[in-house]
Short mmCIF file of C-alpha atoms and ligand atoms in Angstrom, two decimals:
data_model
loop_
_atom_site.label_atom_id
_atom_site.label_comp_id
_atom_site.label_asym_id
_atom_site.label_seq_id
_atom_site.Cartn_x
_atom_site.Cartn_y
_atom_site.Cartn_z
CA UNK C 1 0.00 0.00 0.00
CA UNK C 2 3.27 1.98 0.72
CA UNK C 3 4.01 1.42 -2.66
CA UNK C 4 1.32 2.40 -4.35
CA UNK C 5 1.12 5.83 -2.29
CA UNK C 6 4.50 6.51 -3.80
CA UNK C 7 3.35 5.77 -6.70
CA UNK C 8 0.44 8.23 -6.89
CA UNK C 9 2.63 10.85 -4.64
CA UNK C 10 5.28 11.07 -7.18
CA UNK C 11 2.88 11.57 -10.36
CA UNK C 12 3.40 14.90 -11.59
CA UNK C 13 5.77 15.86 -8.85
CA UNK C 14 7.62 19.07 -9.82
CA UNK C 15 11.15 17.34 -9.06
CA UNK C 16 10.75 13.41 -9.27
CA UNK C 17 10.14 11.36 -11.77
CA UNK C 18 9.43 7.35 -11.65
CA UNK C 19 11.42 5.88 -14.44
CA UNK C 20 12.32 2.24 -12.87
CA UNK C 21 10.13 -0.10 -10.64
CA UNK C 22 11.42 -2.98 -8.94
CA UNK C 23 9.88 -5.94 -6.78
CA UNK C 24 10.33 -9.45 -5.59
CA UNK C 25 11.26 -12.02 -8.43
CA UNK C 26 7.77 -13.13 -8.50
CA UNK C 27 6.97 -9.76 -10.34
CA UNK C 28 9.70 -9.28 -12.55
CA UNK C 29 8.69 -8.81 -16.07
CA UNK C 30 4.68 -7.64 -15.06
CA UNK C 31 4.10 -4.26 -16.20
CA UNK C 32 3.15 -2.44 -13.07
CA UNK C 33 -0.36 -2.42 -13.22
CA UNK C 34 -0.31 -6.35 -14.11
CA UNK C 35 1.88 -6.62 -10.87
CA UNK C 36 -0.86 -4.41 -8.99
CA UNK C 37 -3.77 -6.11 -10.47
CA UNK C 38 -6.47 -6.56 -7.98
CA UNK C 39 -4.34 -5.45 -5.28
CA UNK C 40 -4.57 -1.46 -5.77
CA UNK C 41 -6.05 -0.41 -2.91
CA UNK C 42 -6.23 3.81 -2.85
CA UNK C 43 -9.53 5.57 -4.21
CA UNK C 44 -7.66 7.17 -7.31
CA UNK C 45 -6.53 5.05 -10.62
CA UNK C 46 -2.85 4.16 -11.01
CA UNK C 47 -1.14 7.35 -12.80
CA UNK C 48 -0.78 6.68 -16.34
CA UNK C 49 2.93 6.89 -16.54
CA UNK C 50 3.85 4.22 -14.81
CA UNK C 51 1.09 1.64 -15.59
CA UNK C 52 3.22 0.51 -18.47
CA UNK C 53 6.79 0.07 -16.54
CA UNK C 54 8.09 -3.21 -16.58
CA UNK C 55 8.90 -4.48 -12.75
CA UNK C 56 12.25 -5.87 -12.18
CA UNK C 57 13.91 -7.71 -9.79
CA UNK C 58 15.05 -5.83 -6.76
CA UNK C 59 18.29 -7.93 -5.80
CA UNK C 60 19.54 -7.34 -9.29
CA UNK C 61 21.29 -4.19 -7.52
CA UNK C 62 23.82 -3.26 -10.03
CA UNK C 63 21.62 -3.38 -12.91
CA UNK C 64 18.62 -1.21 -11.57
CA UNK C 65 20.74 1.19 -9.23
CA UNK C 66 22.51 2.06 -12.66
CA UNK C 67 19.14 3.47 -14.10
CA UNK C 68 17.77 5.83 -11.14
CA UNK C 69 19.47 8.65 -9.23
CA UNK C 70 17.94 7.13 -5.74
CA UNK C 71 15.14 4.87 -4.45
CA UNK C 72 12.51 5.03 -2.60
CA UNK C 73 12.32 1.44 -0.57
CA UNK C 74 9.39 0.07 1.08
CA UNK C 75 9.19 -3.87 1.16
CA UNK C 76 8.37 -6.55 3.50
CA UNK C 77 10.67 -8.61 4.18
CA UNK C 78 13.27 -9.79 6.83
CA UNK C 79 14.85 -7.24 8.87
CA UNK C 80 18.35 -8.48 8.00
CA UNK C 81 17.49 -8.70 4.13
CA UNK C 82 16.03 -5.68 3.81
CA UNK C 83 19.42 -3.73 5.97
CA UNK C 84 21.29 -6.14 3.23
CA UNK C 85 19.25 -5.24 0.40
CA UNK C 86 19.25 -1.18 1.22
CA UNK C 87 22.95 -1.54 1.97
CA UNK C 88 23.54 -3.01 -0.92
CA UNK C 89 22.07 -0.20 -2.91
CA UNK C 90 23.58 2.46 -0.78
CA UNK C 91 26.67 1.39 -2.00
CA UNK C 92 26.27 1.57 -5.96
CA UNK C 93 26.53 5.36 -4.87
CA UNK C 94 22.61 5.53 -4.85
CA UNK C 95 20.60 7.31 -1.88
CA UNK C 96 17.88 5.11 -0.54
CA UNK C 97 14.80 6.67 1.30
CA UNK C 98 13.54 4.08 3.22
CA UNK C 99 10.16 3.33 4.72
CA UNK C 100 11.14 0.50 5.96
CA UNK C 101 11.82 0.19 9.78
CA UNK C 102 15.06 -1.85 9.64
CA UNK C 103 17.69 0.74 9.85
CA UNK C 104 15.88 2.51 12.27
CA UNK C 105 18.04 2.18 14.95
CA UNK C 106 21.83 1.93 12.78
CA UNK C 107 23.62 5.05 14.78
CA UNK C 108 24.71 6.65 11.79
CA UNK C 109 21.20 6.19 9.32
CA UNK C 110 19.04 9.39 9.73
CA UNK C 111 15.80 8.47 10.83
CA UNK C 112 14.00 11.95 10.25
CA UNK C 113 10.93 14.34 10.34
CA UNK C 114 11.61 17.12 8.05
CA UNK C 115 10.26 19.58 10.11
CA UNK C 116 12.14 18.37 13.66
CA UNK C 117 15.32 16.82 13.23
CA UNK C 118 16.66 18.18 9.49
CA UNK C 119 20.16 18.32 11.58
CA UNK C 120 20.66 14.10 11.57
CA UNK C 121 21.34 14.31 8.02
CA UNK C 122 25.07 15.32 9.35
CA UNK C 123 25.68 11.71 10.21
CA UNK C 124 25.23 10.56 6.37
CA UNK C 125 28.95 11.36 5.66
CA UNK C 126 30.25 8.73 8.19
CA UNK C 127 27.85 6.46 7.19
CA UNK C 128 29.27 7.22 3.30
CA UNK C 129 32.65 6.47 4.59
CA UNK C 130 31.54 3.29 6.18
CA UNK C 131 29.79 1.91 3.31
CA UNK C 132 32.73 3.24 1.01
CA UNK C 133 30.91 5.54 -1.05
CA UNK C 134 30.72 9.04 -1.78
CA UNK C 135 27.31 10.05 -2.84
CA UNK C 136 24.67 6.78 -2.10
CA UNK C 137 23.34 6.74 1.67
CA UNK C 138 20.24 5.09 3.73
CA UNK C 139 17.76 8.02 5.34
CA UNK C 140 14.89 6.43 6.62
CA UNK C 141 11.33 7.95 8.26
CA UNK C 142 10.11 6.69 11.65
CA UNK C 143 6.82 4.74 12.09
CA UNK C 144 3.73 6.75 11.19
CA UNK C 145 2.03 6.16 15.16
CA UNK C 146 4.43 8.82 16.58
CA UNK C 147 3.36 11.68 13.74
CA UNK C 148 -0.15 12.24 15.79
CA UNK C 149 1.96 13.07 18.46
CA UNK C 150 5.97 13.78 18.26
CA UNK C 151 5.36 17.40 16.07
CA UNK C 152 2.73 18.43 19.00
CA UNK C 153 5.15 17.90 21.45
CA UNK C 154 8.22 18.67 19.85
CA UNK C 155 6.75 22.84 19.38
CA UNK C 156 7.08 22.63 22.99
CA UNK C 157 10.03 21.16 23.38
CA UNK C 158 11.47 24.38 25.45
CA UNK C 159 8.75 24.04 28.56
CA UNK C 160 10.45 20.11 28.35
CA UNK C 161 7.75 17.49 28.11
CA UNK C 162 9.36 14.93 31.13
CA UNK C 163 6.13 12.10 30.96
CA UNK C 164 4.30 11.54 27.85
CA UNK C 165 1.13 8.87 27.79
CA UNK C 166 -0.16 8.21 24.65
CA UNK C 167 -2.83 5.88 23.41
CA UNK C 168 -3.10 5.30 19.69
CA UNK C 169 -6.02 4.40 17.40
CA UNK C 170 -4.78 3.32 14.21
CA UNK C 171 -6.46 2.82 10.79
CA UNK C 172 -6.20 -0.87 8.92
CA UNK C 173 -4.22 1.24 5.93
CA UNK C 174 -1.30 0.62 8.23
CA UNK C 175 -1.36 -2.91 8.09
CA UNK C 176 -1.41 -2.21 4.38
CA UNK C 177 -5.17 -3.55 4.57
CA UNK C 178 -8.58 -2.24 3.70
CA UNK C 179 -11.79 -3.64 4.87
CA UNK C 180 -12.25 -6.04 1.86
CA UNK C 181 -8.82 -8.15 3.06
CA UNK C 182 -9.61 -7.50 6.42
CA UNK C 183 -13.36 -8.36 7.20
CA UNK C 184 -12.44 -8.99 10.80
CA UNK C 185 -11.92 -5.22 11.48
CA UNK C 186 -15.65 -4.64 10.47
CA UNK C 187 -17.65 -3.39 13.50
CA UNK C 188 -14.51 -4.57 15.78
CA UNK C 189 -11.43 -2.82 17.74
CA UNK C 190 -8.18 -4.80 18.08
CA UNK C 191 -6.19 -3.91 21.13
CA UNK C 192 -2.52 -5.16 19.64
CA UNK C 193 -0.49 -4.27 16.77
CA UNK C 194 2.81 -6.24 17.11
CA UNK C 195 5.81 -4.07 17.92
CA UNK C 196 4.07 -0.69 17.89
CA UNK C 197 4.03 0.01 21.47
CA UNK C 198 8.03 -0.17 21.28
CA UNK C 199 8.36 1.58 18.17
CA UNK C 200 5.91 4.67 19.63
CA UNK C 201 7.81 5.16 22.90
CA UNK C 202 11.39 4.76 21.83
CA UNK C 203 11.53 6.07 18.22
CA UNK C 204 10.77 9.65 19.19
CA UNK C 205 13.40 9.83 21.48
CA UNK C 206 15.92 8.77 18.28
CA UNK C 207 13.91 11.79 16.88
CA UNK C 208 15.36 14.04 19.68
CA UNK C 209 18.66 12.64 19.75
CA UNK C 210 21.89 14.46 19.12
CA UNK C 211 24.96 14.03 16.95
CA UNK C 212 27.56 12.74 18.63
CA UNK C 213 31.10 11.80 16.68
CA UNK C 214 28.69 10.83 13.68
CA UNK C 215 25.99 9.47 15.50
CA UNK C 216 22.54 9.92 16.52
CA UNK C 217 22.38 9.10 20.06
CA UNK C 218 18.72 9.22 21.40
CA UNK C 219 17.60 11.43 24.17
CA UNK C 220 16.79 10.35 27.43
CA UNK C 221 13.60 12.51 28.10
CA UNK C 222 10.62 12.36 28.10
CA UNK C 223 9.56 9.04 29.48
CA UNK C 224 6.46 8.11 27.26
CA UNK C 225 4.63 4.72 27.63
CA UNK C 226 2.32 3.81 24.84
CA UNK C 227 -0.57 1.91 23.87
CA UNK C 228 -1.64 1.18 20.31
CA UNK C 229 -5.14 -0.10 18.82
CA UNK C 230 -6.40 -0.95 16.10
CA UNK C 231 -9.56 1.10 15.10
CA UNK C 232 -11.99 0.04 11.70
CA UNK C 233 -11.41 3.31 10.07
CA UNK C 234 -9.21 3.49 6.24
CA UNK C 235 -6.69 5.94 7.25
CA UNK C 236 -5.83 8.19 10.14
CA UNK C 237 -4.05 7.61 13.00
CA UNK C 238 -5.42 9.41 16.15
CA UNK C 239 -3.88 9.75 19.48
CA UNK C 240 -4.46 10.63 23.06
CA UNK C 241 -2.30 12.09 24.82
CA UNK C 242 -1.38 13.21 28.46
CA UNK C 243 2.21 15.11 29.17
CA UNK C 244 3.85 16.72 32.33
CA UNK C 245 6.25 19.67 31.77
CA UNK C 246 9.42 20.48 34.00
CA UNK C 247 8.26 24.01 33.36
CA UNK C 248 4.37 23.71 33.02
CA UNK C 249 3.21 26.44 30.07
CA UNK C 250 -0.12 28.39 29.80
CA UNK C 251 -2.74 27.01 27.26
CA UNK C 252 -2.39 29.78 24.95
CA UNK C 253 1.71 29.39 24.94
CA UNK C 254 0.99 26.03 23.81
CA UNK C 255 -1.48 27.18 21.13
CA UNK C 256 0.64 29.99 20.12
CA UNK C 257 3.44 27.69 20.10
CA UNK C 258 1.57 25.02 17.63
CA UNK C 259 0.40 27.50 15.55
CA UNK C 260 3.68 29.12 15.15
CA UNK C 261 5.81 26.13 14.71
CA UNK C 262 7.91 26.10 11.55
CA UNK C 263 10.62 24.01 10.31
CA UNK C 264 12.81 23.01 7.37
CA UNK C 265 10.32 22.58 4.61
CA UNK C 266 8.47 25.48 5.45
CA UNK C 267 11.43 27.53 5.67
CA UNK C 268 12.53 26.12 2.17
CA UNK C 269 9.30 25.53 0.99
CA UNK C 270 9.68 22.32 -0.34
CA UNK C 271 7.06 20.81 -2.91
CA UNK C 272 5.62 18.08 -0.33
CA UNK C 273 5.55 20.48 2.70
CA UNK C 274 2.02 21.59 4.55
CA UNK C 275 2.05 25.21 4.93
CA UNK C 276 0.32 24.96 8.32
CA UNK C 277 2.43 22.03 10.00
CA UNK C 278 -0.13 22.11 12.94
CA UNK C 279 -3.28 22.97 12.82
CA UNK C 280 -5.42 23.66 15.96
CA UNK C 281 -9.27 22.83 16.02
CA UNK C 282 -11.09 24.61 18.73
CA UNK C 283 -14.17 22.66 18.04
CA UNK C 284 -14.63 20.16 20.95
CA UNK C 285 -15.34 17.54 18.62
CA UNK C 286 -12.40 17.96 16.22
CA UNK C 287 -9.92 16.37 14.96
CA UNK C 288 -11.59 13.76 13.08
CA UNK C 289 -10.10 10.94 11.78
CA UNK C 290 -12.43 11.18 8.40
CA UNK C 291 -12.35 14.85 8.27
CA UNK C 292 -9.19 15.97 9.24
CA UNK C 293 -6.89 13.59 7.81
CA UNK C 294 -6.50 15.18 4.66
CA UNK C 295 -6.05 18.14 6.29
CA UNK C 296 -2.97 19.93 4.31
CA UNK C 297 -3.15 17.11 1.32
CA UNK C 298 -2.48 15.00 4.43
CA UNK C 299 1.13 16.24 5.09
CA UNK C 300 -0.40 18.56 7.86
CA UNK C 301 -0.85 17.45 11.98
CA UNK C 302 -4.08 18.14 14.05
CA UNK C 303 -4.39 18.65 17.33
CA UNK C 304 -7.43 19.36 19.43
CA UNK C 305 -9.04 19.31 22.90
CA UNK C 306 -6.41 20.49 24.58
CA UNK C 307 -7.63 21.08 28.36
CA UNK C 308 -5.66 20.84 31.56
CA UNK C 309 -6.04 17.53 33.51
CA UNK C 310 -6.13 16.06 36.80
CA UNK C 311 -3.02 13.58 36.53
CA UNK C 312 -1.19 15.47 34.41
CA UNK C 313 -0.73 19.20 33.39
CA UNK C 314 -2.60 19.10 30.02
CA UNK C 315 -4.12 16.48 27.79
CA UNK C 316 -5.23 16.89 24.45
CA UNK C 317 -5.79 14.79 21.00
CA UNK C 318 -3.53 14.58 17.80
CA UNK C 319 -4.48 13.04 14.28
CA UNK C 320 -2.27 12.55 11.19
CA UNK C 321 -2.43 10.71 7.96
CA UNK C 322 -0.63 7.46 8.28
CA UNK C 323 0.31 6.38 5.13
CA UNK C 324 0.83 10.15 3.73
CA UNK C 325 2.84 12.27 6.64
CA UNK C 326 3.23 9.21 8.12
CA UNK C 327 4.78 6.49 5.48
CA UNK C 328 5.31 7.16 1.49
CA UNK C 329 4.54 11.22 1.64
CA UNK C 330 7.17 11.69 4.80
CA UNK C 331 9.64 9.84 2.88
CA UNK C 332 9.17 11.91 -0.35
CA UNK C 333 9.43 15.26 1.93
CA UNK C 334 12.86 14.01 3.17
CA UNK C 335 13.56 13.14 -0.36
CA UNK C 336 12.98 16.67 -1.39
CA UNK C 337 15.18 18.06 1.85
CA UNK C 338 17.65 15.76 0.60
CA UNK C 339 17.92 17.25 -2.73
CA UNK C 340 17.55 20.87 -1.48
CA UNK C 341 20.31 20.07 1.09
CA UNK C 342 22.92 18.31 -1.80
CA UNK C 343 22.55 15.21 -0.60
CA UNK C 344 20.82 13.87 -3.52
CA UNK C 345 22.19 14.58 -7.16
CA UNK C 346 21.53 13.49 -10.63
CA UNK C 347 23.82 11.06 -11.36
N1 LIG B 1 2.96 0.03 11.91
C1 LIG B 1 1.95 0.94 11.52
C2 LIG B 1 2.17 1.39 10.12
C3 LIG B 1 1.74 2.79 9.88
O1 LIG B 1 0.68 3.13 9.26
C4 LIG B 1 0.58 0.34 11.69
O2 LIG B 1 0.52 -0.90 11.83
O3 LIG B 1 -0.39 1.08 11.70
#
């Protein structure tokens, strides 16, 4: 599903073009929309462009790196093949943007938000030298749960946030799944998603993490504990959230604060990037997972409900498109900060 959001993201993007599409083996030699068929799962028809482009085989490295100035990588498979396959790329000289989750935690692979942590891409040069080349690389994106939460919290990262709780409610999209593969999700909520509650309490701290001799090494606050469901919507991923502050803010620093917030993309405007990052709903029944997930061509954040609380200083709600901000559309915004910053050349 990944895939195919690329797919549609990068038709008639002002920068990228898709010229070569590669799979598993078992596709090689489709054209893509014979390798999609009866599988394309978003509400718009595959682009014409690319319906007639031969799929090849993705471990032919060599022979596909040489026709593309980078990749975009989202598969599912192993954790070690896919650091092996991504690797292997990197080092035909060809930047990889990476969906996928297994470099995550490799010190020096950027694992990035545009709008947070632009300053990770430092560590790319050591991992260049490491891999022994001089212009391919592995960035990769984080897991789409923490985006309904991690931009809320990071515009208030100077009161410092020291205990986050956060309860997700995430759409089937995310499994790559719609209701017609996943009839159990009809009318049902599903209180596991393997992995996720580790993914959503340590990955943001990567997120705030600082260089150190080359590498990202994570921060140590806040402490957030997690817990993620699965809810029968398509797409959205809403959260709940509680958070204590070391120095506790007013409500309307932290709504002057969302509104305000700015980062990288914005300041370079870059194709993919929402104007309004966050966007604040003072109705008491907003955000919406249906309504509001588009909100910005789904590249925006929304936050709502934001009240003090008993427990905790303030509580309040966050929403954000999982498999745009969160998956295939974060990963084409750190493409396009990757070109604007060098990192990514014609070949
Ligand atoms: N791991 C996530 C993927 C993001 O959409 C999930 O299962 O929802």
């Amino acid at each position: 599903m990944v895939g195919q959001r690329f797919v549609d993201l990068l038709d008639q993007h002002p920068w990228f073009e898709v010229t070569a599409i590669s799979a598993s083996a078992n596709s090689a030699g489709k054209t893509y929309e014979e390798s999609v068929q009866g599988r394309w799962k978003l509400a718009v028809p595959i682009p014409e462009p690319v319906k007639n482009i031969v799929v090849q085989d993705a471990s032919q490295v060599e022979a596909f790196a040489s026709q593309v100035d980078f990749i975009f990588c989202a598969v599912d498979m192993k954790k070690n093949e896919i650091q092996a396959l991504e690797e292997a790329y990197a080092k035909t000289g060809t930047p990889v943007v990476s969906n996928n989750s297994a470099h995550r935690w490799t010190a020096d692979v950027p694992m990035v938000i545009p709008e947070i942590n632009p300053g990770h891409l430092a560590v790319i040069e050591a991992q260049r030298k490491r891999l022994g080349t001089t212009t391919g690389f592995i960035a990769v994106k984080p897991n789409c749960s923490i985006q309904s939460y991690v931009p809320a919290l990071h515009a208030l990262r100077e009161f410092n946030p020291t205990q986050v709780v956060a309860s997700t409610y995430q759409a089937i999209s995310g499994a790559g799944k719609n209701f017609t593969d996943w009839p159990e999700m009809l009318d049902n909520v599903i209180p596991y998603i393997g992995g996720e509650e580790e993914k959503s309490e340590q990955e943001p701290l990567r997120i705030w993490g600082s260089v150190e001799n080359n590498q990202i090494v994570k921060a140590s606050a806040p402490h957030i504990t997690t817990q993620c469901i699965r809810v029968p919507v398509t797409d959205g991923h809403l959260a709940t959230v509680f958070v204590n502050f070391e120095k506790k803010p007013s409500k309307d620093e932290i709504l002057e604060r969302w509104s305000q917030f700015k980062g990288r993309p914005q300041e370079l405007a870059l194709p993919s990037a929402p104007k309004q990052f966050i966007t604040y709903f003072e109705e008491e029944n907003r955000p919406q997972t249906k309504l509001d997930r588009d909100i910005e061509r789904g590249m925006g954040v929304s936050t709502g409900r934001l009240r003090e609380d008993s427990l905790y200083d303030y509580k309040f709600v966050g929403l954000s498109h999982n498999t745009l901000r969160g998956a295939a559309g974060g990963a084409v915004l750190i493409a396009e900060l990757l070109k604007a910053e060098g990192y990514i050349q014609p070949k």
